[in-house]
Each structure stands twice: as structure tokens, then as C-alpha cells.
Coordinates of C-alpha atoms in Angstrom, one line a residue:
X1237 CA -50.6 35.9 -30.0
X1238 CA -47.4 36.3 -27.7
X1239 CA -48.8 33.0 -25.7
X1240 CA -48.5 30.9 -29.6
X1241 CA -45.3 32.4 -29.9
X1242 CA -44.1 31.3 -26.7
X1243 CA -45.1 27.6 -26.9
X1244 CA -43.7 27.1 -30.2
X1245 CA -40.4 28.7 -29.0
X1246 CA -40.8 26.1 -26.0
X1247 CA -41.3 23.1 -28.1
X1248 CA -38.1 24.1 -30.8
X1249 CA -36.3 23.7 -27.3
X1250 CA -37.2 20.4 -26.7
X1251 CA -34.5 18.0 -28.1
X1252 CA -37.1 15.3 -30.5
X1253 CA -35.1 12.3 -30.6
X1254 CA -37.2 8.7 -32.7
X1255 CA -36.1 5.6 -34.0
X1256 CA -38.3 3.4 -36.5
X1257 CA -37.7 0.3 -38.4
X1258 CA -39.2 -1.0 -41.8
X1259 CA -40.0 -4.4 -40.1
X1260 CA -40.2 -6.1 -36.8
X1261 CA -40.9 -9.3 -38.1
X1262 CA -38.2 -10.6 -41.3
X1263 CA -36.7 -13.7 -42.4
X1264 CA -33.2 -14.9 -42.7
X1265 CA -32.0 -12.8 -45.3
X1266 CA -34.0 -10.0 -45.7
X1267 CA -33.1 -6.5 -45.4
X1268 CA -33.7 -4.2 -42.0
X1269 CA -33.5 -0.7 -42.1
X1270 CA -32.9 0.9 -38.7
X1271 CA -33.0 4.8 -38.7
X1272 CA -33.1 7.7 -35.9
X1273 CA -33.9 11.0 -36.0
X1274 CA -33.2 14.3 -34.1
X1275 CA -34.2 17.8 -34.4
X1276 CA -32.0 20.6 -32.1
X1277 CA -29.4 23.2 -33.2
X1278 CA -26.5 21.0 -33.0
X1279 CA -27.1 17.4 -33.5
X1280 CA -24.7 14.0 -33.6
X1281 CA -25.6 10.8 -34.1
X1282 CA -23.7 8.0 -33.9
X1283 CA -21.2 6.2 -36.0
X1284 CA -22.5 2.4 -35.8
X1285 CA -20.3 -0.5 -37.7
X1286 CA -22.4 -3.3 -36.4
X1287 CA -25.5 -4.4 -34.8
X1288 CA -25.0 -7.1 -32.8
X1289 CA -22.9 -9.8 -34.7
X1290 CA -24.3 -8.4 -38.0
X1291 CA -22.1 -5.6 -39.9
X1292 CA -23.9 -2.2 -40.9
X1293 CA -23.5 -2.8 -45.0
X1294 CA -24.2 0.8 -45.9
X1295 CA -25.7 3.8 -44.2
X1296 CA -27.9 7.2 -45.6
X1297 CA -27.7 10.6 -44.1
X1298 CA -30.8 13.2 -44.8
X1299 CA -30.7 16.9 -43.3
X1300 CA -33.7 19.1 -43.1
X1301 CA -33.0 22.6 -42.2
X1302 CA -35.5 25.1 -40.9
X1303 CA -35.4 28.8 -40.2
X1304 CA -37.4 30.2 -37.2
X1305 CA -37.1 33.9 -36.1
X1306 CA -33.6 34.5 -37.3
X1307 CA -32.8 30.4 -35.6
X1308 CA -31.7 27.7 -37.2
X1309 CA -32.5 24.3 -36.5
X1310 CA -31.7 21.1 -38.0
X1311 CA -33.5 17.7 -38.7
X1312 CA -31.1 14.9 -39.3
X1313 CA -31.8 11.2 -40.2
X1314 CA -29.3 8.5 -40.4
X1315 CA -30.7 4.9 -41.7
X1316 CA -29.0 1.9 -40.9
X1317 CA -28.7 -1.2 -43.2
X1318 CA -28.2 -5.2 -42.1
X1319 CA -29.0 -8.5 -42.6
X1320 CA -29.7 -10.5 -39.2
X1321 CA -29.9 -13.9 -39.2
X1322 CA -31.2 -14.8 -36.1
X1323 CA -33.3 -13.3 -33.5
X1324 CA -31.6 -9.7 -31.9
X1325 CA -32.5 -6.8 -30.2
X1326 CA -31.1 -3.6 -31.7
X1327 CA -29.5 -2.2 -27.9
X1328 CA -29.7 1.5 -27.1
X1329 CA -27.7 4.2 -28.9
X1330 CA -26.4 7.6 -27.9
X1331 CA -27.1 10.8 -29.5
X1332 CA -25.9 14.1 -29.1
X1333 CA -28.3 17.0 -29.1
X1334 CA -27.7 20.9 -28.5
X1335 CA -24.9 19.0 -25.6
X1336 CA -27.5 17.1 -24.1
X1337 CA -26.7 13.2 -24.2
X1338 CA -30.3 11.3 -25.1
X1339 CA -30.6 7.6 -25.7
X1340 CA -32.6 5.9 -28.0
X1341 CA -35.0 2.9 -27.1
X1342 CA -34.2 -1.3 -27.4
X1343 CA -35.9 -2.8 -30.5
X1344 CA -36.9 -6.3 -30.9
X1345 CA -36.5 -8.1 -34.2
X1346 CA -37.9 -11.6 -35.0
X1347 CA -36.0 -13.9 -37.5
X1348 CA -37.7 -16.9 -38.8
X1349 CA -35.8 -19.8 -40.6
X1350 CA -35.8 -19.9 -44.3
X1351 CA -37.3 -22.7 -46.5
X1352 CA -36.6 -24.2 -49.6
X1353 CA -38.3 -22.6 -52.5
X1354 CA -40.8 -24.7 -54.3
X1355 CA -41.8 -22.9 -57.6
X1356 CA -42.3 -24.3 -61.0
X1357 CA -40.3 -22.0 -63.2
X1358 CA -37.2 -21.5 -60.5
X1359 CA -34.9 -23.4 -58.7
X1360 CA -31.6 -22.6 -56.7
X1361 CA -29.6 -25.7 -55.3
X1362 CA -26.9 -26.5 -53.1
X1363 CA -24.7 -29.7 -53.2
X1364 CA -21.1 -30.9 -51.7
X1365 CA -19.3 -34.0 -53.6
X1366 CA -18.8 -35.1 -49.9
X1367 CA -20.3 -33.7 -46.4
X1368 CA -17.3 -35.3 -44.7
X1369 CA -13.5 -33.8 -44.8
X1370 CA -10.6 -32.9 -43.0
X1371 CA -9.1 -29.7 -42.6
X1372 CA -7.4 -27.9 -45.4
X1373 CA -8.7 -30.9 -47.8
X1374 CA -10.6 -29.2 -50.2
X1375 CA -14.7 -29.7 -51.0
X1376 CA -16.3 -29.2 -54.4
X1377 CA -19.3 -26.8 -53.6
X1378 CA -22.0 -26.5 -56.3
X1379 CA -24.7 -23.8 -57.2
X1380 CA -27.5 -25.2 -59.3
X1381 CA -29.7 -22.6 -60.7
X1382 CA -32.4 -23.5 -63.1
X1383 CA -35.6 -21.9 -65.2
X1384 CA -37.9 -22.5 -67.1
X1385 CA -37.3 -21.6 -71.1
X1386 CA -40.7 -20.3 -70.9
X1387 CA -39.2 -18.1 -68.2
X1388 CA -38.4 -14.7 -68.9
X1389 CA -36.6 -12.4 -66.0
X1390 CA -35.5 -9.2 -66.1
X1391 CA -32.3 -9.6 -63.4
X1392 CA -31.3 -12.8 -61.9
X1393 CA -29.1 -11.8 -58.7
X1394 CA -27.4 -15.1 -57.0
X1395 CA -26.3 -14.9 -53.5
X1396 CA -23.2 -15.9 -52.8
X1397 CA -23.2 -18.4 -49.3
X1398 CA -21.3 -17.4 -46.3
X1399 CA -17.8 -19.1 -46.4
X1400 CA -15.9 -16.8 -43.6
X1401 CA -13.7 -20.0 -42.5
X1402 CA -13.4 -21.0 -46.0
X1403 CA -10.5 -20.5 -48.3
X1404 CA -12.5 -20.2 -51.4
X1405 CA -11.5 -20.7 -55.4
X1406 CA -13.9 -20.6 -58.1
X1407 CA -13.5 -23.4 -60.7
X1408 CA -15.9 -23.4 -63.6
X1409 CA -19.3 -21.6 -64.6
X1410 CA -21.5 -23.7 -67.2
X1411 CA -24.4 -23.0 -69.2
X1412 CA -26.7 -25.8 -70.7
X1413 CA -30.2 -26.7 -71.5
X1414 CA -31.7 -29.8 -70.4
X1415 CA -35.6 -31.2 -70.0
X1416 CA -37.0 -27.6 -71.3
X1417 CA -34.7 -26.0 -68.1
X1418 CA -32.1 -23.6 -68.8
X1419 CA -29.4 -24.5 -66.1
X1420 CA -26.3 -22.6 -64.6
X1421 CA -24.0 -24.5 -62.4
X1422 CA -21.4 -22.8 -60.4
X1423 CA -18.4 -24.8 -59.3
X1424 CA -16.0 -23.9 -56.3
X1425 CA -13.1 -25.4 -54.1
X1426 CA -13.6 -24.5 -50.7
X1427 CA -10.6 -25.3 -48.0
X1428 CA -11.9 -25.6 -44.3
X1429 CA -9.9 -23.3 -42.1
X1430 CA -11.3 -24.5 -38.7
X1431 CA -12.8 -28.1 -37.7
X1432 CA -16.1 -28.5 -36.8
X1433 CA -19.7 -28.7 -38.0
X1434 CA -20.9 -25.9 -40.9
X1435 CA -23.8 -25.2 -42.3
X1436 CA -23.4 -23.9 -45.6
X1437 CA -26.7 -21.9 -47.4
X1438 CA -29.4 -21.4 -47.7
X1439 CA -28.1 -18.6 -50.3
X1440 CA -31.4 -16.1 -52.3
X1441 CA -31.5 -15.9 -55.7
X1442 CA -33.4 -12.2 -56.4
X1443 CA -35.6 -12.6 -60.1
X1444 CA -36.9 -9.6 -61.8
X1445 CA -39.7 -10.0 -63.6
X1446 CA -41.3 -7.3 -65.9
X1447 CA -45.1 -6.6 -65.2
X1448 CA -47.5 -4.8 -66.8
X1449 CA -50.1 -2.9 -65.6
X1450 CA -53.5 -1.0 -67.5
X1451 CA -56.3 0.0 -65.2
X1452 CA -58.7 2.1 -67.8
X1453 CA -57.8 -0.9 -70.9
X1454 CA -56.4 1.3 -73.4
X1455 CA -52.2 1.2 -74.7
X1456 CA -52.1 5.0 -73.8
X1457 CA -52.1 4.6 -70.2
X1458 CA -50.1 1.1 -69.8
X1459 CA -47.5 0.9 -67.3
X1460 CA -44.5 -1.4 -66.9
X1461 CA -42.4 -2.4 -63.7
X1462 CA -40.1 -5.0 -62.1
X1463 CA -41.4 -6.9 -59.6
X1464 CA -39.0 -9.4 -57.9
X1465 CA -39.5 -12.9 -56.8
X1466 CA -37.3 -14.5 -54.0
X1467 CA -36.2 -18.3 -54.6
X1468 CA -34.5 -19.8 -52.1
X1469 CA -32.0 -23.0 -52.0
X1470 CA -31.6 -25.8 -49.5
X1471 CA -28.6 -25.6 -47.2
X1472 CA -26.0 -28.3 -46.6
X1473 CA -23.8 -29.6 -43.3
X1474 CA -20.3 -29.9 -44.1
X1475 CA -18.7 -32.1 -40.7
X1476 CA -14.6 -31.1 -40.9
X1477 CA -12.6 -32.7 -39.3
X1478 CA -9.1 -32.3 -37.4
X1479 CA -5.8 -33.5 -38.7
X1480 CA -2.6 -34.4 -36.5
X1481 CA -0.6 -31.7 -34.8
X1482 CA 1.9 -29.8 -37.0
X1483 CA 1.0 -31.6 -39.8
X1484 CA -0.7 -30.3 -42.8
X1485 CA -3.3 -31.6 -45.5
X1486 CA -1.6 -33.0 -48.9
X1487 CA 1.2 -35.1 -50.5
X1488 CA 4.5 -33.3 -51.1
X1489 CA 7.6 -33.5 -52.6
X1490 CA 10.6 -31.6 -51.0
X1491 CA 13.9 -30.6 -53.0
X1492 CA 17.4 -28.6 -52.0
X1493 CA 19.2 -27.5 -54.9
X1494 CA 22.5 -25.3 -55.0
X1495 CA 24.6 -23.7 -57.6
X1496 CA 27.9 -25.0 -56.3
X1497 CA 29.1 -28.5 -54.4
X1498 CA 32.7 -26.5 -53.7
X1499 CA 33.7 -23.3 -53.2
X1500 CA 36.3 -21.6 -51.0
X1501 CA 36.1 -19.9 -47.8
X1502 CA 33.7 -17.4 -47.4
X1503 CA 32.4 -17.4 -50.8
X1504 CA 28.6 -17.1 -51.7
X1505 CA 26.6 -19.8 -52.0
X1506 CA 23.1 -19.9 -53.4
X1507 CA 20.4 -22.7 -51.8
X1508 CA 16.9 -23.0 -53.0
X1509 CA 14.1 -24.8 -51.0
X1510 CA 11.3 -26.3 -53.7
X1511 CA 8.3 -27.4 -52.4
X1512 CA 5.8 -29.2 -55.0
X1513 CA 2.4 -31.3 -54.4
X1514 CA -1.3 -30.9 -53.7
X1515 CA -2.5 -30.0 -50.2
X1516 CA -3.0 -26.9 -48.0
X1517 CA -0.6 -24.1 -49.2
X1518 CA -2.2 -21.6 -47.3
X1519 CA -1.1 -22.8 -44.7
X1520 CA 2.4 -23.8 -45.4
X1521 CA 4.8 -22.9 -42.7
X1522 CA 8.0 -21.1 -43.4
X1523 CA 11.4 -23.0 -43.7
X1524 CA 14.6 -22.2 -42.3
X1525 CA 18.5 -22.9 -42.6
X1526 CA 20.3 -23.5 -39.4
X1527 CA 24.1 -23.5 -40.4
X1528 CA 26.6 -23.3 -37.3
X1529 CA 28.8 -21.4 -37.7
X1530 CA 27.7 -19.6 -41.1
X1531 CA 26.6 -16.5 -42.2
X1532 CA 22.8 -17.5 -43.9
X1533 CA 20.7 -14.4 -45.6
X1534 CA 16.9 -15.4 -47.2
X1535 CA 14.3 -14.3 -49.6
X1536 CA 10.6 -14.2 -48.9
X1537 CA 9.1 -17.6 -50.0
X1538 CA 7.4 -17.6 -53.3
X1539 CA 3.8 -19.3 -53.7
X1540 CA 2.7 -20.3 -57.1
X1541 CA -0.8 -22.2 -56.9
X1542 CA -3.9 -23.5 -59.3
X1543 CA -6.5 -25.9 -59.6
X1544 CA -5.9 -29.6 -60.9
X1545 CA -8.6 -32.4 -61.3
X1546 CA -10.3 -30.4 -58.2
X1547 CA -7.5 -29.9 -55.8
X1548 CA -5.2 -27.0 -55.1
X1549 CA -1.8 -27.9 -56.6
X1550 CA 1.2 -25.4 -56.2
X1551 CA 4.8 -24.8 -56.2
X1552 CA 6.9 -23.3 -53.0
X1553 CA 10.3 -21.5 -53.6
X1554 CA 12.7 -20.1 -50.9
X1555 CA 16.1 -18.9 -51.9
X1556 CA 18.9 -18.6 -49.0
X1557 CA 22.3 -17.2 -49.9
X1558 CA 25.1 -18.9 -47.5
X1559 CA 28.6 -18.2 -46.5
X1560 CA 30.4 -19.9 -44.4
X1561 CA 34.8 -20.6 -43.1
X1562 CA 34.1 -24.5 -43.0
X1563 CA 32.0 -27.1 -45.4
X1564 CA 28.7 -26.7 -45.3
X1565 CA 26.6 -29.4 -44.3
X1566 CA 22.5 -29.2 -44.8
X1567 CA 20.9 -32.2 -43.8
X1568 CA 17.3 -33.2 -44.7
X1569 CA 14.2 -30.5 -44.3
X1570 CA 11.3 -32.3 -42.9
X1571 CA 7.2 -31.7 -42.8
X1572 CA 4.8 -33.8 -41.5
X1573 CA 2.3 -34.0 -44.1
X1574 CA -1.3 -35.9 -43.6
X1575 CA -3.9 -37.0 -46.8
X1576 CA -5.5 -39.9 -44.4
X1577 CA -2.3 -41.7 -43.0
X1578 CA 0.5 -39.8 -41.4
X1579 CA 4.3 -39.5 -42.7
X1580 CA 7.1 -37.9 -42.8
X1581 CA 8.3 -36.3 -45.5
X1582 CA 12.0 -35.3 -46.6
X1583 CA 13.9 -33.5 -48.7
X1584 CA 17.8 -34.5 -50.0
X1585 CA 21.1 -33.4 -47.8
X1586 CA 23.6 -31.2 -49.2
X1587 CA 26.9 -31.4 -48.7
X1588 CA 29.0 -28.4 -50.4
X1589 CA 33.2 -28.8 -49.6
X1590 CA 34.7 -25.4 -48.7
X1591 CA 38.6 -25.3 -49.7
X1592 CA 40.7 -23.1 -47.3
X1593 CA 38.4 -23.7 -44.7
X1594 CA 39.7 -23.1 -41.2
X1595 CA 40.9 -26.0 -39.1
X1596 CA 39.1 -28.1 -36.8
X1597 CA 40.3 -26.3 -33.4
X1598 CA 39.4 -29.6 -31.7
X1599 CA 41.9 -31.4 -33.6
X1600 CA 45.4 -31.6 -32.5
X1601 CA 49.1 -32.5 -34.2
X1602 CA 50.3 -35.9 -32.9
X1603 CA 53.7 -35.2 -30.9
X1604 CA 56.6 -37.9 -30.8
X1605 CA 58.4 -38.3 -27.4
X1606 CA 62.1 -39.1 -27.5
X1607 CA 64.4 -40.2 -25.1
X1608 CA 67.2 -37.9 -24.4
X1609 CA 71.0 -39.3 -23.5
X1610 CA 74.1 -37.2 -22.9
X1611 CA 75.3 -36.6 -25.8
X1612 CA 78.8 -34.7 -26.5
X1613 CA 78.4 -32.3 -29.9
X1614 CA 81.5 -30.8 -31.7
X1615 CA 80.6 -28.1 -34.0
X1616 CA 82.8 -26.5 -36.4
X1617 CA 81.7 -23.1 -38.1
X1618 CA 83.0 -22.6 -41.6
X1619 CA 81.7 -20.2 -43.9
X1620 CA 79.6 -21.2 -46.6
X1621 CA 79.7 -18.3 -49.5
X1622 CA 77.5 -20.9 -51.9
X1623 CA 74.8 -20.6 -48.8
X1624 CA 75.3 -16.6 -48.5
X1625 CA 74.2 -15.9 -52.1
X1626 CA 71.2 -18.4 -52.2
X1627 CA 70.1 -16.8 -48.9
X1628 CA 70.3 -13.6 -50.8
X1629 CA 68.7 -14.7 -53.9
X1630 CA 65.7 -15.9 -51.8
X1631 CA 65.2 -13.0 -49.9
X1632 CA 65.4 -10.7 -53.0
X1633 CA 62.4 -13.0 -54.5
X1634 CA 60.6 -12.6 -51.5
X1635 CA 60.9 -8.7 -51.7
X1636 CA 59.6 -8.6 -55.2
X1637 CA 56.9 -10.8 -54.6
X1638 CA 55.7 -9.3 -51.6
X1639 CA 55.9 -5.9 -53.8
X1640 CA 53.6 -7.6 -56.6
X1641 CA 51.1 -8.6 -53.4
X1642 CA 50.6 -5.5 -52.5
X1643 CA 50.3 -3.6 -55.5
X1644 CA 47.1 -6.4 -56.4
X1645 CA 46.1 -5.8 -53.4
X1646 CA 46.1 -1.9 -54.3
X1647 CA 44.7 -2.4 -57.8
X1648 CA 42.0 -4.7 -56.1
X1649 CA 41.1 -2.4 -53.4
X1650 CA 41.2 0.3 -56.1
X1651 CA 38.7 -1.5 -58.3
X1652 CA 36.0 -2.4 -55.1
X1653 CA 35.4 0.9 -54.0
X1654 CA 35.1 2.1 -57.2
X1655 CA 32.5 -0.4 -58.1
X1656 CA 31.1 0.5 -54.8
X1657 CA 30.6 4.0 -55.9
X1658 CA 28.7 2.7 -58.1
X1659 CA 26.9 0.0 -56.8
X1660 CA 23.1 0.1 -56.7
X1661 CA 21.8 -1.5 -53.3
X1662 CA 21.7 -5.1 -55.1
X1663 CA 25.3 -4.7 -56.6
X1664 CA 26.4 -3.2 -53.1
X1665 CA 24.8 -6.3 -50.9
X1666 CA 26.8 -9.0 -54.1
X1667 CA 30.5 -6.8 -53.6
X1668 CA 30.0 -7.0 -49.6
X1669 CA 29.2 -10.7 -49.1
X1670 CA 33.0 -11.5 -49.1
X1671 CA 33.9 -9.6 -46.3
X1672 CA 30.6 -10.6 -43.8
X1673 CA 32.6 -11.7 -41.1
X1674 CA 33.7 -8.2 -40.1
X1675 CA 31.0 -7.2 -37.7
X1676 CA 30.8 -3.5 -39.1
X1677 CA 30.3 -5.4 -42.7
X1678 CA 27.8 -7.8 -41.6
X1679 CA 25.2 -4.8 -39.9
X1680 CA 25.2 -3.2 -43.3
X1681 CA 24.5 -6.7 -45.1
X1682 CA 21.1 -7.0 -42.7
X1683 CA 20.2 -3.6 -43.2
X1684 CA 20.6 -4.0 -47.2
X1685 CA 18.4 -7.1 -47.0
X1686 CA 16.2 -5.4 -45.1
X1687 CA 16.0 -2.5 -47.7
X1688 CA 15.9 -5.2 -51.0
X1689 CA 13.6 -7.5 -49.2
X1690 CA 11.3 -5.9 -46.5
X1691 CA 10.8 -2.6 -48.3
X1692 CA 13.2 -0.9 -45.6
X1693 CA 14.5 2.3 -46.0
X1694 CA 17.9 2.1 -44.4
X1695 CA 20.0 4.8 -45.6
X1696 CA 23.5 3.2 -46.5
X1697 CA 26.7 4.9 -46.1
X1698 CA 29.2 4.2 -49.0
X1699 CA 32.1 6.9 -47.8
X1700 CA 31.8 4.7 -44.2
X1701 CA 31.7 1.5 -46.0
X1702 CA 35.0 2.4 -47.7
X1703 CA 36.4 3.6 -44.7
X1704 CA 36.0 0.0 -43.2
X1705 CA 37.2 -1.7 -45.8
X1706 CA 40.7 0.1 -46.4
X1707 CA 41.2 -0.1 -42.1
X1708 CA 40.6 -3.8 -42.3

């Protein structure tokens, strides 16, 4: 009896580490289901995202637990799920038993090829209004399913087809009978990402039929059950290819607009960029203002897009707030679009007049030279009283208006940092735009467009900002 007691304590022991698989031998689409098993005290198994090139699209954990003499051990199963399209071996994995590493063993799986479906109820097709393109030109891609009116399924599950360098918009789904055929068609835009040759399909379409099933021919002991039945579509070669260098697919139209044509120096100026057409974009690239010498602030772009007479259509807005000490002159944005032939497109300059602006340092007064003789000068002084009390007159004006001046100039700074008090951060950015060319100013104007904008959390110092302002 001791002996029997001793061997099965022996074999507990023994770390019991096996994979298995539902199937060896599959075809494109069909499910595999790779699980290990280990028995021990203490037992890990690994964490596995993907197989190969194929992603694990779920996993299953089961746990048996078992008590001998006062130990317990464990026996844990994790399955694996994936869909491989081609011929792979599953490589070794490592697992983790009772601190002991083990490995589990290579498997082979075979993949054959799928075929079109021939079946007199079913039918799933693929089609592309062209198997030519260029990229960012969109394709219609169509899904045909048809069945009998006779027919009578239970589920009908449609597959969609891999489109991973695809941009992809669903148009329409209709529903119509024809020829004694009930017939769906599925309508989509797809938008190459990348040149080359694809493949697109074939895609499954899963049908669950209800069957019945008496073996001793009486109602009492009938039986009913889903059965499913695979129908697969053709698959199609869609050639892309490459467009010019920084160019993109479509026709555009390109606008600047602004809210003034003058203003004075170092006064806000709003810009907006509009962007209108058919084309790629997804893959618009992002426009910038380069003003010398100015002070230029911008919104994220704004992307408005839909589907009209098959084509992605859309609207581009960018907003840039300006200010600038001299007139402000945009001149044309360009893109280089491409729709078969390849131009240039442009939008209108702007020209917006700043009054006050600063001169031109490069420009210089025009001096006169004279000629300079001996020349004998005789003053005589003589007192002028009428000159005295004009000179007087003036300079008491000049007093009161310099007192006026700086009480506004009191009463204005009075009334900013009160409304800067007040100010939420949109308000605030608004009251500070006049003063951007002080350096201290101009940080906190980046950090509140950072905080408006980006989602930044700056934290904005009003008593400082008040500070600067009354020392400037």
C-alpha cells in the first residue's frame, strides 16, 4: 500500500504540460483553436496576442482543482482562437510550472485556398466598378448576396473583406426581388492608402438552417437544430496605382477670407483657410501662415466630409488669428492636386493695410546740401510780450491735455484688469492680443492657446499678468 502511495505522490510531482488543436488541416477562413494544458501547484501560461501574422481574436481560461493528502494542485487550460490564411506553424511557447520553465511543441497547420461557392439556393459575390485606380481615388466595392425565395435560413452572417489599407465608407444597403431570388446588395467607397496590387475577398457568408430530426417516427420525440452552411464568394484584384509626389487625389478649390482689409497696428486680425472639392481628405496636409514679422496664432483644421455621386466630397476650415506692426501681406496658398493630369492649384492673396504701422527702417529722408558763404548776421533782441503769453497759453494746453492722457490712460488700465479678473481663459487670450509684443505677454498668449486648443492645463497667473501690464 505505501509503494501506491508513493508513485502517485511521484507522478503529482511531475509537471504535465500538452497542447492540442481542433484541426491540422483547415481552409482559408476557418476557425483553429490552439489550447495547452498544465497540471502543477503553481502554473502560468502565457499571454499570446498573435500567432504568426494572425491576431489571437479571443481566448478561454478553464481551472480544475484537485485535493490530494491535504495538497492542492491545479489543472489549467487556456484555448486560443484565429483565423490563418496561409500555411503556418504555431512556434513553441513557454509555460511556467511549480518554477520550472517547460516549452510546448511546434505544430503544423495546412491552409488550402478557398473556392467559389456553387449552390442553387445561395450565392455571395464580389464586384469593383473598375479594377484599376490611383491612390486615394475612391472604388465602388459591391456585396451581392442572393437566395432562393424557396429558401428559408435561420441566420445569415456576411463576412466583411479585409480592407486594412483601405479607408472604407459604407454607401447604400438594398433589398429587392428579382427572377424568384431575394437579393441584398451592399455598396461601399473604399480609398487605397498604399499602391500596389490587392486582392480583395473571398469573404463567407455563414447560413443557418433549421433541421429536424425523429429517429423512432413519432412527434413526441422530434428534435430541431441549426445546422450551418458555408457559401463562399469569388475574390477580385484591385491594381492601385501611384500618383506624383506631394500631390494628392481630387479637384479643389482654395479660398482666404478675413474679417478686416485695414486695421491699425497690432490689432487682431481673423484669417480663415477654406478648402472645398472631391478627392483624398484623409490625407490632406495641414496649412500654414508664414507672416514676417507678425505675431500668427491657429485653430486645429476642421474636416467636414460625405458621399456625392460616389466620391468623397468635403469641406476644410483653418482659422489663424494675426497681428502684426506693418500691412499684412498673404500671398497665394498652393497644393498640387492630381485627378489624371497634374496642376497647381491656388487660392486668392490678401492684402490687409495696417494704419500706424512702423516705418520702413530701410527707407531714409532725402537731405538737401547747401553751399555755405560768409555771411555777416546782425541780430537785435527785443522783447515780444504778444509771443510770452501765447507761449504760455500753449504750454498750459499742453499741461491739461497731458493731465486728460493720463487719467484715460488710468480709467483704461482700470477697466483691463478688472475685466481680466474676470476673464475666463477665452476672454483672457481676446484682452491680451493687444499687448503680444511684450515678450512676458506673448509666453502667456502660447500657453492660453495651448490650454483652449490642445487641452493643456497651463495654470495662468492673473495677479502676474497685472503686474506686467501696469510696469509696461
Amino acid at each position: 500500500m505505501k509503494k501506491i502511495i508513493l508513485l502517485i505522490a511521484a507522478m503529482i510531482l511531475l509537471a504535465n504540460v500538452t497542447v492540442k488543436i481542433n484541426k491540422t488541416n483547415i481552409t482559408q477562413g476557418d476557425e483553429v483553436i490552439f489550447t495547452i494544458t498544465a497540471e502543477g501547484k503553481n502554473v502560468k501560461l502565457p499571454d499570446i496576442d498573435k500567432i504568426g501574422p494572425y491576431k489571437v481574436e479571443g481566448s478561454a481560461n478553464t481551472e480544475n482543482i484537485t485535493i490530494i493528502n491535504g495538497e492542492m494542485h491545479s489543472k489549467v487550460s487556456r484555448s486560443y482562437i484565429f483565423y490563418p490564411l496561409k500555411n503556418i506553424t504555431i512556434p513553441s511557447f513557454k509555460v511556467t510550472v511549480d518554477g520550472k520553465t517547460y516549452y510546448t511543441k511546434p505544430i503544423t497547420i495546412k491552409v488550402s485556398k478557398l473556392k467559389k461557392t456553387k449552390d442553387k439556393d445561395y450565392d455571395l459575390s464580389l464586384f469593383l466598378d473598375k479594377n484599376e485606380t490611383y491612390l486615394g481615388e475612391g472604388r465602388i466595392l459591391t456585396i451581392r448576396f442572393s437566395q432562393s425565395i424557396d429558401a428559408n435560413p435561420q441566420s445569415i452572417q456576411i463576412q466583411r473583406p479585409n480592407l486594412n489599407d483601405f479607408l472604407v465608407n459604407q454607401i447604400s444597403t438594398k433589398t429587392y426581388v428579382q427572377n424568384n431570388k431575394k437579393i441584398t446588395v451592399y455598396k461601399f467607397l473604399i480609398i487605397p492608402q498604399k499602391s500596389g496590387k490587392f486582392t480583395i475577398g473571398p469573404i463567407i457568408a455563414n447560413i443557418g438552417i433549421l433541421q429536424k430530426e425523429n429517429p423512432f417516427d413519432d412527434p413526441f420525440f422530434s428534435a430541431a437544430f441549426v445546422r450551418y452552411k458555408r457559401i463562399v464568394s469569388n475574390n477580385i484584384i484591385l491594381n492601385v496605382k501611384p500618383i506624383p509626389q506631394n500631390s494628392i487625389w481630387g479637384k479643389f478649390k482654395i479660398t482666404l477670407k478675413t474679417d478686416k482689409t485695414e486695421v491699425l497696428a497690432n490689432t487682431p486680425v481673423k484669417i480663415t483657410l477654406e478648402l472645398k472639392g472631391c478627392g483624398d481628405f484623409y490625407d490632406m496636409k495641414d496649412f500654414k501662415l508664414n507672416i514676417p514679422n507678425a505675431t500668427v496664432y491657429e485653430k486645429k483644421p476642421v474636416f467636414k466630409t460625405f458621399i456625392k455621386n460616389n466620391k468623397l466630397c468635403g469641406i476644410y476650415k483653418k482659422e489663424f488669428t494675426v497681428i502684426s506692426p506693418h500691412d499684412i501681406n498673404i500671398s497665394s496658398i498652393k497644393l498640387l492636386e492630381f485627378n489624371g493630369t497634374l496642376q497647381e492649384v491656388k487660392s486668392n492673396p490678401i492684402f490687409i493695410k495696417v494704419e500706424n504701422s512702423m516705418l520702413n527702417p530701410n527707407k531714409t529722408d532725402k537731405i538737401e546740401n547747401f553751399t555755405t558763404s560768409n555771411i555777416t548776421t546782425k541780430t537785435v533782441y527785443k522783447t515780444n510780450y504778444l509771443l510770452i503769453l501765447i507761449s504760455f497759453i500753449i504750454g498750459l494746453l499742453t499741461g491739461l491735455i497731458l493731465y486728460k492722457l493720463i487719467q484715460k490712460k488710468n480709467k483704461k488700465e482700470k477697466d483691463i484688469i478688472e475685466k481680466i479678473k474676470k476673464a475666463d481663459e477665452k476672454e483672457l487670450f481676446k484682452l491680451l492680443l493687444p499687448y503680444s509684443e511684450n515678450k512676458e505677454i506673448e509666453v502667456i498668449l502660447k500657453q492660453l492657446e495651448e490650454n483652449i486648443y490642445k487641452g493643456a492645463k497651463h495654470k495662468i497667473d492673473k495677479k502676474g499678468i497685472i503686474k506686467i501690464l501696469k510696469s509696461s
